[in-house]
Amino acid sequence: MRSKKGIDIVYLDRMGKPFARTYSCGQENSATVQRYQARAYDDGKGIFLMSSMIGAKIRNQAYFFKEFGKKQRQ
């Protein structure tokens, strides 16, 4: 997987603990990334992105607890 716009990609295990990270090899720096993030916030893309991420997090947590509950009953 490629990192775009200088944003690191963090890989998590099933428990949510990071086990790997992909860094961009481009010339982007943290200030550039912060500018992109601010622009996304200003034009509404950031709100859509964050609401999508929060929804996905809630669905993943619900799935995790459902599966965890099944294993506890066995």
Short mmCIF file of C-alpha atoms in Angstrom, two decimals:
data_model
loop_
_atom_site.label_atom_id
_atom_site.label_comp_id
_atom_site.label_asym_id
_atom_site.label_seq_id
_atom_site.Cartn_x
_atom_site.Cartn_y
_atom_site.Cartn_z
CA MET A 1 0.00 0.00 0.00
CA ARG A 2 1.26 3.46 -0.82
CA SER A 3 1.24 6.45 1.46
CA LYS A 4 -0.18 9.52 -0.29
CA LYS A 5 0.30 13.18 0.58
CA GLY A 6 2.93 12.31 3.18
CA ILE A 7 0.45 10.68 5.54
CA ASP A 8 1.70 7.63 7.42
CA ILE A 9 -0.34 4.42 7.25
CA VAL A 10 -0.47 2.49 10.52
CA TYR A 11 -1.38 -1.21 10.44
CA LEU A 12 -3.24 -2.59 13.45
CA ASP A 13 -3.73 -6.14 14.66
CA ARG A 14 -7.15 -7.53 15.67
CA MET A 15 -6.77 -6.03 19.13
CA GLY A 16 -6.11 -2.56 17.71
CA LYS A 17 -2.41 -2.51 18.54
CA PRO A 18 -0.07 -1.11 15.87
CA PHE A 19 2.36 -3.62 14.36
CA ALA A 20 3.67 -1.78 11.27
CA ARG A 21 3.82 1.67 9.71
CA THR A 22 4.28 2.83 6.13
CA TYR A 23 5.97 6.18 5.63
CA SER A 24 5.82 8.30 2.52
CA CYS A 25 9.01 8.44 0.53
CA GLY A 26 8.04 11.79 -1.00
CA GLN A 27 9.20 15.22 0.03
CA GLU A 28 6.03 15.99 1.99
CA ASN A 29 6.54 17.10 5.55
CA SER A 30 4.26 17.44 8.55
CA ALA A 31 3.52 21.11 7.84
CA THR A 32 2.25 20.20 4.36
CA VAL A 33 0.11 17.43 5.82
CA GLN A 34 -1.34 19.84 8.36
CA ARG A 35 -2.21 22.30 5.58
CA TYR A 36 -4.05 19.56 3.68
CA GLN A 37 -5.91 18.61 6.86
CA ALA A 38 -6.91 22.23 7.50
CA ARG A 39 -8.17 22.60 3.91
CA ALA A 40 -10.22 19.41 4.27
CA TYR A 41 -11.74 20.79 7.46
CA ASP A 42 -12.61 24.12 5.80
CA ASP A 43 -14.38 22.64 2.79
CA GLY A 44 -16.37 19.97 4.62
CA LYS A 45 -14.42 16.97 3.36
CA GLY A 46 -12.91 16.51 6.80
CA ILE A 47 -16.31 16.33 8.47
CA PHE A 48 -17.48 13.69 5.98
CA LEU A 49 -14.25 11.73 6.39
CA MET A 50 -14.33 11.80 10.18
CA SER A 51 -18.02 10.86 10.37
CA SER A 52 -17.28 7.91 8.05
CA MET A 53 -14.31 6.86 10.18
CA ILE A 54 -16.29 7.13 13.41
CA GLY A 55 -19.13 5.07 11.90
CA ALA A 56 -16.66 2.41 10.79
CA LYS A 57 -15.06 2.38 14.25
CA ILE A 58 -18.45 1.84 15.90
CA ARG A 59 -19.31 -1.00 13.50
CA ASN A 60 -15.91 -2.64 14.08
CA GLN A 61 -16.27 -2.38 17.85
CA ALA A 62 -19.77 -3.90 17.69
CA TYR A 63 -18.41 -6.80 15.63
CA PHE A 64 -15.47 -7.25 17.99
CA PHE A 65 -17.67 -7.40 21.10
CA LYS A 66 -20.12 -9.75 19.39
CA GLU A 67 -17.30 -12.16 18.48
CA PHE A 68 -15.69 -11.74 21.91
CA GLY A 69 -18.99 -12.62 23.56
CA LYS A 70 -19.31 -15.78 21.47
CA LYS A 71 -15.83 -16.93 22.51
CA GLN A 72 -16.52 -16.22 26.18
CA ARG A 73 -19.62 -18.43 26.13
CA GLN A 74 -17.73 -21.42 24.71
#
